[in-house]
Amino acid sequence: EAGVAQSPRYKIIEKRQSVAFWCNPISGHATLYWYQQILGQGPKLLIQFQNNGVVDDSQLPKDRFSAERLKGVDSTLKIQPAKLEDSAVYLCASRSGGRALEQFFGPGTRLTVL
Amino acid sequence: SQQGEEDPQALSIQEGENATMNCSYKTSINNLQWYRQNSGRGLVHLILIRSNEREKHSGRLRVTLDTSKKSSSLLITASRAADTASYFCAPGGSNYKLTFGKGTLLTVNP
């Protein structure tokens, strides 16, 4: 079974630029999550999708971050404009749905904002 | 919040020794999961324990849950250098969300 795919793996941008990250979850997984992990901390949930609908985006800084999962499969997370404090690893995870609780994580995208 | 808090923040042991990490949380949960993160394999699910369970085993892992004390522990027996990683507990509620703490950094010295 293929795992969660993310791209790019690394990205370096200047502050105020925009950036987008892509995630393809495990096939058939209904729930998709985006996390932000700052160095030395645990992952922090940004947004949770169930199929193509948003379940929870309470911790997403909506003035600069946006995310979509148009067809209920892959997803894109965008930052515009980026700030220095957005430097982090952005992790995508998926869960199959129903009563399954385990989340499967992708390798992450390491973002550096200069 | 559901966020777990791991203790200790860092742990260094010799290969072959056992490692114990603890997790505390503040609200009611219906499950608690432990994850491991290293540079090689990223963030990986290790074990899940439901709120009606007290102890669970998986290979060299043993996890306990005490809902009255709102705490959990993860024991790794006969540790190996490959167990070097950060370990996170993630208390889970009915909303299928996980809230991670800062983790315990385990170093296993050969």
PDB file of C-alpha atoms in Angstrom:
ATOM      1  CA  GLU A   1       0.000   0.000   0.000  1.00  0.00           C
ATOM      2  CA  ALA A   2       1.465   3.364  -1.005  1.00  0.00           C
ATOM      3  CA  GLY A   3       1.860   5.866   1.807  1.00  0.00           C
ATOM      4  CA  VAL A   4       0.959   9.522   2.017  1.00  0.00           C
ATOM      5  CA  ALA A   5       2.804  11.494  -0.627  1.00  0.00           C
ATOM      6  CA  GLN A   6       3.871  15.118  -0.221  1.00  0.00           C
ATOM      7  CA  SER A   7       5.707  17.552  -2.417  1.00  0.00           C
ATOM      8  CA  PRO A   8       7.933  19.392  -2.517  1.00  0.00           C
ATOM      9  CA  ARG A   9      10.142  17.973   0.238  1.00  0.00           C
ATOM     10  CA  TYR A  10      11.996  21.240   0.741  1.00  0.00           C
ATOM     11  CA  LYS A  11      11.194  24.846  -0.094  1.00  0.00           C
ATOM     12  CA  ILE A  12      13.081  28.068   0.568  1.00  0.00           C
ATOM     13  CA  ILE A  13      11.341  31.384  -0.067  1.00  0.00           C
ATOM     14  CA  GLU A  14      11.675  35.023   0.858  1.00  0.00           C
ATOM     15  CA  LYS A  15       9.197  36.565   3.297  1.00  0.00           C
ATOM     16  CA  ARG A  16       6.082  37.960   1.660  1.00  0.00           C
ATOM     17  CA  GLN A  17       6.303  35.391  -1.141  1.00  0.00           C
ATOM     18  CA  SER A  18       3.669  32.706  -1.599  1.00  0.00           C
ATOM     19  CA  VAL A  19       4.108  28.958  -1.462  1.00  0.00           C
ATOM     20  CA  ALA A  20       1.960  25.875  -1.987  1.00  0.00           C
ATOM     21  CA  PHE A  21       2.267  22.345  -0.705  1.00  0.00           C
ATOM     22  CA  TRP A  22       0.621  19.274  -2.158  1.00  0.00           C
ATOM     23  CA  CYS A  23      -0.558  16.098  -0.457  1.00  0.00           C
ATOM     24  CA  ASN A  24      -1.924  12.846  -1.844  1.00  0.00           C
ATOM     25  CA  PRO A  25      -3.345  10.663   0.927  1.00  0.00           C
ATOM     26  CA  ILE A  26      -3.515   6.900   1.042  1.00  0.00           C
ATOM     27  CA  SER A  27      -6.062   5.672  -1.473  1.00  0.00           C
ATOM     28  CA  GLY A  28      -9.536   5.499  -0.013  1.00  0.00           C
ATOM     29  CA  HIS A  29      -8.757   7.532   3.088  1.00  0.00           C
ATOM     30  CA  ALA A  30     -11.630   9.891   3.740  1.00  0.00           C
ATOM     31  CA  THR A  31     -10.024  12.119   6.346  1.00  0.00           C
ATOM     32  CA  LEU A  32      -7.043  14.344   5.617  1.00  0.00           C
ATOM     33  CA  TYR A  33      -5.116  16.547   8.034  1.00  0.00           C
ATOM     34  CA  TRP A  34      -2.513  19.279   7.668  1.00  0.00           C
ATOM     35  CA  TYR A  35      -0.145  19.903  10.575  1.00  0.00           C
ATOM     36  CA  GLN A  36       2.547  22.482  11.199  1.00  0.00           C
ATOM     37  CA  GLN A  37       5.584  21.341  13.165  1.00  0.00           C
ATOM     38  CA  ILE A  38       7.984  24.015  14.366  1.00  0.00           C
ATOM     39  CA  LEU A  39      11.444  22.865  15.371  1.00  0.00           C
ATOM     40  CA  GLY A  40      11.464  21.357  18.845  1.00  0.00           C
ATOM     41  CA  GLN A  41       7.686  21.083  19.107  1.00  0.00           C
ATOM     42  CA  GLY A  42       5.043  18.543  18.318  1.00  0.00           C
ATOM     43  CA  PRO A  43       2.805  18.780  15.262  1.00  0.00           C
ATOM     44  CA  LYS A  44       0.002  21.315  15.513  1.00  0.00           C
ATOM     45  CA  LEU A  45      -3.203  20.668  13.602  1.00  0.00           C
ATOM     46  CA  LEU A  46      -4.028  23.339  11.038  1.00  0.00           C
ATOM     47  CA  ILE A  47      -7.018  21.861   9.235  1.00  0.00           C
ATOM     48  CA  GLN A  48      -9.021  18.640   9.034  1.00  0.00           C
ATOM     49  CA  PHE A  49     -10.992  17.537   5.956  1.00  0.00           C
ATOM     50  CA  GLN A  50     -13.614  14.829   5.730  1.00  0.00           C
ATOM     51  CA  ASN A  51     -13.844  13.961   2.033  1.00  0.00           C
ATOM     52  CA  ASN A  52     -13.920  17.433   0.430  1.00  0.00           C
ATOM     53  CA  GLY A  53     -15.474  19.262   3.381  1.00  0.00           C
ATOM     54  CA  VAL A  54     -13.712  21.124   6.164  1.00  0.00           C
ATOM     55  CA  VAL A  55     -14.322  19.608   9.605  1.00  0.00           C
ATOM     56  CA  ASP A  56     -12.047  21.857  11.653  1.00  0.00           C
ATOM     57  CA  ASP A  57      -9.943  24.841  10.641  1.00  0.00           C
ATOM     58  CA  SER A  58      -9.980  26.648  13.972  1.00  0.00           C
ATOM     59  CA  GLN A  59      -6.173  26.835  14.156  1.00  0.00           C
ATOM     60  CA  LEU A  60      -5.580  27.833  10.552  1.00  0.00           C
ATOM     61  CA  PRO A  61      -4.368  31.471  10.252  1.00  0.00           C
ATOM     62  CA  LYS A  62      -6.931  32.300   7.638  1.00  0.00           C
ATOM     63  CA  ASP A  63      -5.502  35.714   6.823  1.00  0.00           C
ATOM     64  CA  ARG A  64      -2.575  34.006   5.118  1.00  0.00           C
ATOM     65  CA  PHE A  65      -3.192  30.259   4.990  1.00  0.00           C
ATOM     66  CA  SER A  66      -5.702  28.470   2.794  1.00  0.00           C
ATOM     67  CA  ALA A  67      -6.316  24.827   1.996  1.00  0.00           C
ATOM     68  CA  GLU A  68      -8.538  22.887  -0.320  1.00  0.00           C
ATOM     69  CA  ARG A  69      -9.422  19.321  -1.138  1.00  0.00           C
ATOM     70  CA  LEU A  70     -11.590  19.796  -4.177  1.00  0.00           C
ATOM     71  CA  LYS A  71     -12.340  16.224  -5.226  1.00  0.00           C
ATOM     72  CA  GLY A  72     -11.985  14.629  -1.823  1.00  0.00           C
ATOM     73  CA  VAL A  73      -8.623  13.099  -2.715  1.00  0.00           C
ATOM     74  CA  ASP A  74      -5.475  15.201  -2.872  1.00  0.00           C
ATOM     75  CA  SER A  75      -5.110  18.529  -1.102  1.00  0.00           C
ATOM     76  CA  THR A  76      -3.183  21.765  -1.383  1.00  0.00           C
ATOM     77  CA  LEU A  77      -2.085  24.055   1.455  1.00  0.00           C
ATOM     78  CA  LYS A  78      -1.099  27.601   0.498  1.00  0.00           C
ATOM     79  CA  ILE A  79       0.602  30.395   2.408  1.00  0.00           C
ATOM     80  CA  GLN A  80       0.329  33.926   1.038  1.00  0.00           C
ATOM     81  CA  PRO A  81       2.202  36.001   2.077  1.00  0.00           C
ATOM     82  CA  ALA A  82       4.724  34.010   4.084  1.00  0.00           C
ATOM     83  CA  LYS A  83       6.247  35.293   7.303  1.00  0.00           C
ATOM     84  CA  LEU A  84       9.502  34.308   8.994  1.00  0.00           C
ATOM     85  CA  GLU A  85       7.559  32.450  11.696  1.00  0.00           C
ATOM     86  CA  ASP A  86       6.028  30.157   9.084  1.00  0.00           C
ATOM     87  CA  SER A  87       9.350  28.325   8.843  1.00  0.00           C
ATOM     88  CA  ALA A  88       8.417  24.790   9.832  1.00  0.00           C
ATOM     89  CA  VAL A  89       7.747  21.305   8.551  1.00  0.00           C
ATOM     90  CA  TYR A  90       4.268  20.902   7.111  1.00  0.00           C
ATOM     91  CA  LEU A  91       2.926  17.413   7.557  1.00  0.00           C
ATOM     92  CA  CYS A  92      -0.019  15.832   5.833  1.00  0.00           C
ATOM     93  CA  ALA A  93      -1.773  12.844   7.372  1.00  0.00           C
ATOM     94  CA  SER A  94      -4.720  10.699   6.426  1.00  0.00           C
ATOM     95  CA  ARG A  95      -7.110   8.386   8.220  1.00  0.00           C
ATOM     96  CA  SER A  96      -9.244   5.765   6.582  1.00  0.00           C
ATOM     97  CA  GLY A  97     -12.445   6.791   8.290  1.00  0.00           C
ATOM     98  CA  GLY A  98     -15.138   5.093  10.318  1.00  0.00           C
ATOM     99  CA  ARG A  99     -13.840   3.926  13.675  1.00  0.00           C
ATOM    100  CA  ALA A 100     -10.213   3.714  12.522  1.00  0.00           C
ATOM    101  CA  LEU A 101      -8.213   6.110  14.662  1.00  0.00           C
ATOM    102  CA  GLU A 102      -4.644   5.724  13.434  1.00  0.00           C
ATOM    103  CA  GLN A 103      -3.280   8.547  11.309  1.00  0.00           C
ATOM    104  CA  PHE A 104      -0.698   7.916   8.604  1.00  0.00           C
ATOM    105  CA  PHE A 105       1.768  10.725   8.002  1.00  0.00           C
ATOM    106  CA  GLY A 106       3.626  11.806   4.919  1.00  0.00           C
ATOM    107  CA  PRO A 107       7.318  12.754   4.928  1.00  0.00           C
ATOM    108  CA  GLY A 108       6.543  16.452   5.235  1.00  0.00           C
ATOM    109  CA  THR A 109       7.643  19.610   3.467  1.00  0.00           C
ATOM    110  CA  ARG A 110      10.367  21.598   5.194  1.00  0.00           C
ATOM    111  CA  LEU A 111       9.739  25.311   4.582  1.00  0.00           C
ATOM    112  CA  THR A 112      12.367  27.949   5.250  1.00  0.00           C
ATOM    113  CA  VAL A 113      11.306  31.584   5.041  1.00  0.00           C
ATOM    114  CA  LEU A 114      14.200  34.044   4.756  1.00  0.00           C
TER     115      LEU A 114
ATOM    116  CA  SER B   1      -7.196  20.857  26.298  1.00  0.00           C
ATOM    117  CA  GLN B   2      -6.605  17.334  25.068  1.00  0.00           C
ATOM    118  CA  GLN B   3      -2.927  18.082  24.560  1.00  0.00           C
ATOM    119  CA  GLY B   4      -0.579  15.544  26.051  1.00  0.00           C
ATOM    120  CA  GLU B   5       2.517  16.541  27.943  1.00  0.00           C
ATOM    121  CA  GLU B   6       5.406  14.113  27.799  1.00  0.00           C
ATOM    122  CA  ASP B   7       7.942  13.594  30.539  1.00  0.00           C
ATOM    123  CA  PRO B   8      10.915  13.575  30.566  1.00  0.00           C
ATOM    124  CA  GLN B   9      11.740  15.954  27.731  1.00  0.00           C
ATOM    125  CA  ALA B  10      14.922  13.995  27.029  1.00  0.00           C
ATOM    126  CA  LEU B  11      16.150  10.542  27.976  1.00  0.00           C
ATOM    127  CA  SER B  12      19.507   8.936  27.268  1.00  0.00           C
ATOM    128  CA  ILE B  13      20.091   5.219  27.883  1.00  0.00           C
ATOM    129  CA  GLN B  14      22.376   2.397  26.833  1.00  0.00           C
ATOM    130  CA  GLU B  15      21.401  -0.234  24.316  1.00  0.00           C
ATOM    131  CA  GLY B  16      19.614  -3.123  25.988  1.00  0.00           C
ATOM    132  CA  GLU B  17      18.141  -0.989  28.776  1.00  0.00           C
ATOM    133  CA  ASN B  18      14.453  -0.223  29.131  1.00  0.00           C
ATOM    134  CA  ALA B  19      13.045   3.237  28.433  1.00  0.00           C
ATOM    135  CA  THR B  20       9.950   4.635  30.098  1.00  0.00           C
ATOM    136  CA  MET B  21       8.163   7.767  28.967  1.00  0.00           C
ATOM    137  CA  ASN B  22       5.148   9.332  30.612  1.00  0.00           C
ATOM    138  CA  CYS B  23       2.270  11.381  29.303  1.00  0.00           C
ATOM    139  CA  SER B  24      -0.247  13.501  31.172  1.00  0.00           C
ATOM    140  CA  TYR B  25      -3.363  15.181  29.818  1.00  0.00           C
ATOM    141  CA  LYS B  26      -6.169  17.296  31.200  1.00  0.00           C
ATOM    142  CA  THR B  27      -9.498  16.399  29.633  1.00  0.00           C
ATOM    143  CA  SER B  28     -11.529  13.249  29.078  1.00  0.00           C
ATOM    144  CA  ILE B  29     -10.420  11.129  26.164  1.00  0.00           C
ATOM    145  CA  ASN B  30     -11.649   8.060  24.365  1.00  0.00           C
ATOM    146  CA  ASN B  31      -8.230   6.890  23.219  1.00  0.00           C
ATOM    147  CA  LEU B  32      -4.549   7.740  23.466  1.00  0.00           C
ATOM    148  CA  GLN B  33      -1.988   7.099  20.773  1.00  0.00           C
ATOM    149  CA  TRP B  34       1.793   7.070  20.807  1.00  0.00           C
ATOM    150  CA  TYR B  35       3.820   8.104  17.773  1.00  0.00           C
ATOM    151  CA  ARG B  36       7.525   8.034  17.000  1.00  0.00           C
ATOM    152  CA  GLN B  37       9.393  10.488  14.815  1.00  0.00           C
ATOM    153  CA  ASN B  38      12.884  10.110  13.454  1.00  0.00           C
ATOM    154  CA  SER B  39      14.628  11.535  10.449  1.00  0.00           C
ATOM    155  CA  GLY B  40      14.518   8.274   8.574  1.00  0.00           C
ATOM    156  CA  ARG B  41      10.867   7.280   8.733  1.00  0.00           C
ATOM    157  CA  GLY B  42       9.077  10.456   9.707  1.00  0.00           C
ATOM    158  CA  LEU B  43       6.119  10.320  12.112  1.00  0.00           C
ATOM    159  CA  VAL B  44       4.828   6.797  12.620  1.00  0.00           C
ATOM    160  CA  HIS B  45       1.985   5.410  14.710  1.00  0.00           C
ATOM    161  CA  LEU B  46       3.192   2.970  17.369  1.00  0.00           C
ATOM    162  CA  ILE B  47       0.276   1.912  19.490  1.00  0.00           C
ATOM    163  CA  LEU B  48      -3.234   2.929  20.481  1.00  0.00           C
ATOM    164  CA  ILE B  49      -4.996   2.324  23.766  1.00  0.00           C
ATOM    165  CA  ARG B  50      -8.684   2.982  24.259  1.00  0.00           C
ATOM    166  CA  SER B  51     -10.109   4.586  27.374  1.00  0.00           C
ATOM    167  CA  ASN B  52     -11.618   1.304  28.552  1.00  0.00           C
ATOM    168  CA  GLU B  53      -8.243  -0.452  28.404  1.00  0.00           C
ATOM    169  CA  ARG B  54      -5.550  -0.345  31.080  1.00  0.00           C
ATOM    170  CA  GLU B  55      -2.609  -1.972  29.361  1.00  0.00           C
ATOM    171  CA  LYS B  56      -1.595  -2.984  25.877  1.00  0.00           C
ATOM    172  CA  HIS B  57       1.423  -4.693  24.367  1.00  0.00           C
ATOM    173  CA  SER B  58       2.940  -4.638  20.911  1.00  0.00           C
ATOM    174  CA  GLY B  59       6.283  -6.343  20.447  1.00  0.00           C
ATOM    175  CA  ARG B  60       8.766  -4.560  22.724  1.00  0.00           C
ATOM    176  CA  LEU B  61       6.252  -1.830  23.538  1.00  0.00           C
ATOM    177  CA  ARG B  62       3.998  -1.732  26.570  1.00  0.00           C
ATOM    178  CA  VAL B  63       1.594   1.108  27.133  1.00  0.00           C
ATOM    179  CA  THR B  64      -0.548   1.754  30.182  1.00  0.00           C
ATOM    180  CA  LEU B  65      -3.418   4.142  30.676  1.00  0.00           C
ATOM    181  CA  ASP B  66      -4.816   5.424  33.951  1.00  0.00           C
ATOM    182  CA  THR B  67      -7.854   7.554  33.178  1.00  0.00           C
ATOM    183  CA  SER B  68      -8.375   8.431  36.838  1.00  0.00           C
ATOM    184  CA  LYS B  69      -4.946  10.064  36.910  1.00  0.00           C
ATOM    185  CA  LYS B  70      -5.165  11.221  33.290  1.00  0.00           C
ATOM    186  CA  SER B  71      -1.815   9.673  32.532  1.00  0.00           C
ATOM    187  CA  SER B  72      -0.196   7.102  30.288  1.00  0.00           C
ATOM    188  CA  SER B  73       3.214   5.524  30.063  1.00  0.00           C
ATOM    189  CA  LEU B  74       5.153   3.930  27.230  1.00  0.00           C
ATOM    190  CA  LEU B  75       7.772   1.313  28.043  1.00  0.00           C
ATOM    191  CA  ILE B  76      10.271   0.172  25.424  1.00  0.00           C
ATOM    192  CA  THR B  77      12.085  -2.950  26.527  1.00  0.00           C
ATOM    193  CA  ALA B  78      15.558  -4.018  25.417  1.00  0.00           C
ATOM    194  CA  SER B  79      16.115  -0.785  23.545  1.00  0.00           C
ATOM    195  CA  ARG B  80      18.165  -0.606  20.360  1.00  0.00           C
ATOM    196  CA  ALA B  81      20.056   2.227  18.695  1.00  0.00           C
ATOM    197  CA  ALA B  82      17.302   2.278  16.066  1.00  0.00           C
ATOM    198  CA  ASP B  83      14.822   3.308  18.790  1.00  0.00           C
ATOM    199  CA  THR B  84      16.530   6.711  18.943  1.00  0.00           C
ATOM    200  CA  ALA B  85      13.733   9.148  18.100  1.00  0.00           C
ATOM    201  CA  SER B  86      11.230  11.589  19.506  1.00  0.00           C
ATOM    202  CA  TYR B  87       8.154   9.995  21.050  1.00  0.00           C
ATOM    203  CA  PHE B  88       4.828  11.798  21.204  1.00  0.00           C
ATOM    204  CA  CYS B  89       1.641  10.957  23.008  1.00  0.00           C
ATOM    205  CA  ALA B  90      -1.566  12.111  21.392  1.00  0.00           C
ATOM    206  CA  PRO B  91      -4.756  11.991  23.435  1.00  0.00           C
ATOM    207  CA  GLY B  92      -7.770  11.587  21.160  1.00  0.00           C
ATOM    208  CA  GLY B  93     -11.400  12.511  21.579  1.00  0.00           C
ATOM    209  CA  SER B  94     -14.536  11.699  19.658  1.00  0.00           C
ATOM    210  CA  ASN B  95     -13.697  14.236  16.961  1.00  0.00           C
ATOM    211  CA  TYR B  96     -10.814  12.162  15.507  1.00  0.00           C
ATOM    212  CA  LYS B  97      -8.394  14.983  16.226  1.00  0.00           C
ATOM    213  CA  LEU B  98      -5.006  14.455  17.832  1.00  0.00           C
ATOM    214  CA  THR B  99      -3.188  17.053  19.912  1.00  0.00           C
ATOM    215  CA  PHE B 100       0.517  16.409  20.241  1.00  0.00           C
ATOM    216  CA  GLY B 101       2.819  17.534  23.037  1.00  0.00           C
ATOM    217  CA  LYS B 102       6.450  18.474  22.657  1.00  0.00           C
ATOM    218  CA  GLY B 103       7.600  14.889  22.891  1.00  0.00           C
ATOM    219  CA  THR B 104      10.349  12.963  24.633  1.00  0.00           C
ATOM    220  CA  LEU B 105      13.670  12.779  22.818  1.00  0.00           C
ATOM    221  CA  LEU B 106      15.075   9.298  23.406  1.00  0.00           C
ATOM    222  CA  THR B 107      18.723   8.613  22.660  1.00  0.00           C
ATOM    223  CA  VAL B 108      19.890   5.001  22.776  1.00  0.00           C
ATOM    224  CA  ASN B 109      23.650   4.766  22.914  1.00  0.00           C
ATOM    225  CA  PRO B 110      25.314   1.691  21.359  1.00  0.00           C
TER     226      PRO B 110
END
